[in-house]
mmCIF file of C-alpha atoms in Angstrom:
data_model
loop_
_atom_site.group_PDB
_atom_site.id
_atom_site.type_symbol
_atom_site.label_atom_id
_atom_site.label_comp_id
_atom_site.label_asym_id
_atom_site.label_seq_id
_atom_site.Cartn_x
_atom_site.Cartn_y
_atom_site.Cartn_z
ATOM 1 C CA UNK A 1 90.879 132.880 -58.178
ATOM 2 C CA UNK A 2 91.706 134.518 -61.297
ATOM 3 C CA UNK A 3 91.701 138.228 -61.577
ATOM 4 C CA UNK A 4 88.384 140.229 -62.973
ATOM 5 C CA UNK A 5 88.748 140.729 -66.783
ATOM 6 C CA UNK A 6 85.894 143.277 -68.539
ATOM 7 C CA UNK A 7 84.850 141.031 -70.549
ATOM 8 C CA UNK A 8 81.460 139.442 -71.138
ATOM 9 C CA UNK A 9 80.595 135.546 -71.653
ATOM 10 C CA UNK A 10 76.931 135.659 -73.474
ATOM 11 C CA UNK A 11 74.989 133.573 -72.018
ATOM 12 C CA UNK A 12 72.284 131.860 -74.413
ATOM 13 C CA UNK A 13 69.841 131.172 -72.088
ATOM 14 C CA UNK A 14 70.753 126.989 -72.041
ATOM 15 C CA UNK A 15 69.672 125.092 -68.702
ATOM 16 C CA UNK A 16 72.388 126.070 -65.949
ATOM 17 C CA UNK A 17 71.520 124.081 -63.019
ATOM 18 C CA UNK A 18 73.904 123.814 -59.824
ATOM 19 C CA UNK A 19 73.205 121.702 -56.320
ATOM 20 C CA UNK A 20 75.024 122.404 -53.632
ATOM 21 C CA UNK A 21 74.531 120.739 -49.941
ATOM 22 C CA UNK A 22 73.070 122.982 -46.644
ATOM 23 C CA UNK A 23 76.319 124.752 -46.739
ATOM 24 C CA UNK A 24 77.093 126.374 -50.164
ATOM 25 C CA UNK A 25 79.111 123.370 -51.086
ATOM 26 C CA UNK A 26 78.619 122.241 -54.943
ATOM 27 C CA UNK A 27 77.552 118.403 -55.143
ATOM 28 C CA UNK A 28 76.318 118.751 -58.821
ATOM 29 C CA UNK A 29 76.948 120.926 -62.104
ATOM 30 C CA UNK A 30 75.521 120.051 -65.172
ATOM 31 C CA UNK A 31 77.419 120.371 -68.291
ATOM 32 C CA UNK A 32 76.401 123.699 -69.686
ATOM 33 C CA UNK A 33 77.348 125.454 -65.971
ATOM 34 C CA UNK A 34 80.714 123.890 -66.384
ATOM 35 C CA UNK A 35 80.924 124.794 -69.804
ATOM 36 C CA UNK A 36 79.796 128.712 -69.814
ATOM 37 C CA UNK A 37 81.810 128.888 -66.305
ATOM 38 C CA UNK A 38 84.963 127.187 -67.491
ATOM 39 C CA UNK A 39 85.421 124.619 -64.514
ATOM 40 C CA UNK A 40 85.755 121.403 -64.571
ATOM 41 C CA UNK A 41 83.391 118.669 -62.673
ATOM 42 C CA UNK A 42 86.759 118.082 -60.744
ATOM 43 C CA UNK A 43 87.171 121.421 -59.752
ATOM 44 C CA UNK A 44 83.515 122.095 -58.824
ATOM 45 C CA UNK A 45 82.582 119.484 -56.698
ATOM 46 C CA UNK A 46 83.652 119.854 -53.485
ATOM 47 C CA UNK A 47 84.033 123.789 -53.991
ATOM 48 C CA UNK A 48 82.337 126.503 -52.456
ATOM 49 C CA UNK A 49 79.639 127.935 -54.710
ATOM 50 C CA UNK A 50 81.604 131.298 -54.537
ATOM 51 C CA UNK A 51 84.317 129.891 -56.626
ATOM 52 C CA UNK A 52 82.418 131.691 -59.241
ATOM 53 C CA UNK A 53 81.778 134.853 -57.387
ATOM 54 C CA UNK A 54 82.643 138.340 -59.203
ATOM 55 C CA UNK A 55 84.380 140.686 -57.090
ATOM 56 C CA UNK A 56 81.488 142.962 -58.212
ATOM 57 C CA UNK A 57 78.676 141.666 -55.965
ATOM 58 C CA UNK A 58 78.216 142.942 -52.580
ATOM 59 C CA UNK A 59 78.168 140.745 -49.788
ATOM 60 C CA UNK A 60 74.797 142.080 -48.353
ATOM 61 C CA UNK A 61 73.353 140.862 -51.458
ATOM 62 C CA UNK A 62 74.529 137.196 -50.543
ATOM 63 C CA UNK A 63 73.777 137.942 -47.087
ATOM 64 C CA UNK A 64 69.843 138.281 -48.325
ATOM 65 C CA UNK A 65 69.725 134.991 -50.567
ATOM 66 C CA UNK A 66 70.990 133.105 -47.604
ATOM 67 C CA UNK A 67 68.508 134.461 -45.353
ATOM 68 C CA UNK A 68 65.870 133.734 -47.694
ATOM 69 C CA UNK A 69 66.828 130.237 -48.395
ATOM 70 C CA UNK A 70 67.917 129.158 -44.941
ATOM 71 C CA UNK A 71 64.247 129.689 -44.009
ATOM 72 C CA UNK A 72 63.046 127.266 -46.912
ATOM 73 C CA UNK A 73 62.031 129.853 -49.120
ATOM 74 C CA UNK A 74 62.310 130.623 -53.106
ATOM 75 C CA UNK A 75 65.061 133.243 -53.887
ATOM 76 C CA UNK A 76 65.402 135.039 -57.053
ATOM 77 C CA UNK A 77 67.755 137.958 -57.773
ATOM 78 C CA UNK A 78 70.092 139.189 -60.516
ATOM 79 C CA UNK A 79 73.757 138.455 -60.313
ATOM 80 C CA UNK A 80 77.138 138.897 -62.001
ATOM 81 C CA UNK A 81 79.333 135.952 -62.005
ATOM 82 C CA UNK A 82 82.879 134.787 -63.087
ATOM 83 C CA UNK A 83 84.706 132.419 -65.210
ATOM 84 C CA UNK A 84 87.764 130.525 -64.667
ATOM 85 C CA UNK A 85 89.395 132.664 -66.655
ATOM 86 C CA UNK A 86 88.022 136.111 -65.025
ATOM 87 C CA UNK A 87 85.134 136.955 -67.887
ATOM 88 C CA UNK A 88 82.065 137.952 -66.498
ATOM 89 C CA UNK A 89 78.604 136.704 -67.341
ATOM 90 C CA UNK A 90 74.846 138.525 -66.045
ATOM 91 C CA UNK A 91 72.233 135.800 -65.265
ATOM 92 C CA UNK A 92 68.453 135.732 -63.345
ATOM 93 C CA UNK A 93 69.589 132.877 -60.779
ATOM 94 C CA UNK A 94 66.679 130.900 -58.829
ATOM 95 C CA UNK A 95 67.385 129.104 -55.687
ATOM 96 C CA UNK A 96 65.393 126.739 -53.611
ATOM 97 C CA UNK A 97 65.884 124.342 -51.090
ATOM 98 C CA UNK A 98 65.648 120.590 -51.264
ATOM 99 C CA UNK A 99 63.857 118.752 -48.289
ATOM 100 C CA UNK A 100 64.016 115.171 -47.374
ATOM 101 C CA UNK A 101 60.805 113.276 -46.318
ATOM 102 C CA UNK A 102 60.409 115.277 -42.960
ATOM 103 C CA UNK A 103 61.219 118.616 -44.531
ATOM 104 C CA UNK A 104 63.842 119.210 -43.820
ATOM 105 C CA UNK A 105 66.250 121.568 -46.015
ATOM 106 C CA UNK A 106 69.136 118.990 -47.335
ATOM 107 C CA UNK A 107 70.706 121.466 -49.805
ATOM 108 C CA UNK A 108 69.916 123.805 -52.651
ATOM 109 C CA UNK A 109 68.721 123.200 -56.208
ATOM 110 C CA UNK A 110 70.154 126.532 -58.428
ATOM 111 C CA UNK A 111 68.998 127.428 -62.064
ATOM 112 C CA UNK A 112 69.690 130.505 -64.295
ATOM 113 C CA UNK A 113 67.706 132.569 -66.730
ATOM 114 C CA UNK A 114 68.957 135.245 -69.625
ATOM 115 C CA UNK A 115 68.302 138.748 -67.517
ATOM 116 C CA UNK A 116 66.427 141.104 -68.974
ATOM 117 C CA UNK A 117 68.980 144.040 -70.095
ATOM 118 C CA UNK A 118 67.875 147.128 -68.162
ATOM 119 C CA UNK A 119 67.156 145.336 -65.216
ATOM 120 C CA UNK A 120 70.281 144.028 -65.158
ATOM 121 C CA UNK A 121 71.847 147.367 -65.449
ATOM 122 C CA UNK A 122 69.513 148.467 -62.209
ATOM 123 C CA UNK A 123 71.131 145.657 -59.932
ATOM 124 C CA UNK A 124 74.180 146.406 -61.112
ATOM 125 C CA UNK A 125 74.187 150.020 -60.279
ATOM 126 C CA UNK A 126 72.683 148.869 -57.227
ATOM 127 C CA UNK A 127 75.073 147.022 -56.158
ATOM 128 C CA UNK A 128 77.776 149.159 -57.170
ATOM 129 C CA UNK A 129 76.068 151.548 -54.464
ATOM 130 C CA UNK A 130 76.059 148.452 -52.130
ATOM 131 C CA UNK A 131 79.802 147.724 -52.565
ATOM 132 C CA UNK A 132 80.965 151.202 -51.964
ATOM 133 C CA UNK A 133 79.243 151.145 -48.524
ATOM 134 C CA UNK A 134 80.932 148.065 -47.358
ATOM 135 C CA UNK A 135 84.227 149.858 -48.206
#
């Protein structure tokens, strides 16, 4: 993983949309994920979903979206992510499972929107609370 550079990839507010299967693991990135992110389709698939995770976000944050999807339920929360090359970038993500016929989950549909600024800011101080208490 490369090393956290303070520097901010816009994002533009194009259709990001990421699959993974039960466990996190990424079966499917559309083009514009791997092109704001950096990765390639080859270095995605196959990956954990954290491959993009910023240093920045706490782990109890995570620890909530999973219990909120594992139960078949709609997440939405603010998060910071990172780029292949380290660059940061702010999005709105919304999660929510994918059933087969007998609902049951079979993985995880994943789509970002543009956050709005000064909410944005409130997670982020948030979870720069967050982080120092898991020190």
């Amino acid at each position: 993983k490369p090393d956290p550079i303070d520097v901010e990839v816009p994002f533009d507010g194009g259709v990001m949309i990421t699959e993974t299967d039960p466990a996190g693991i990424i079966t499917y990135a559309n083009r514009k994920f791997r092109e704001l992110t950096g990765y390639t389709k080859e270095e995605l698939i196959g990956s954990p979903h954290s491959i993009n995770r910023h240093p920045d976000m706490p782990k109890a944050a995570f620890k909530d979206l999973w219990d909120t999807i594992k139960d078949g339920n709609y997440w939405e929360g603010f998060v910071r992510n990172m780029t292949s090359e380290g660059k940061y970038y702010n999005v709105v993500v919304w999660i929510k499972p994918k059933l087969d016929d007998d609902g049951n989950i079979i993985g995880y549909i994943a789509g970002r929107k543009i956050p709005d600024k000064d909410l944005m800011q409130r997670a982020l101080d948030k979870y720069k609370v967050m982080k120092h208490d898991e020190m």
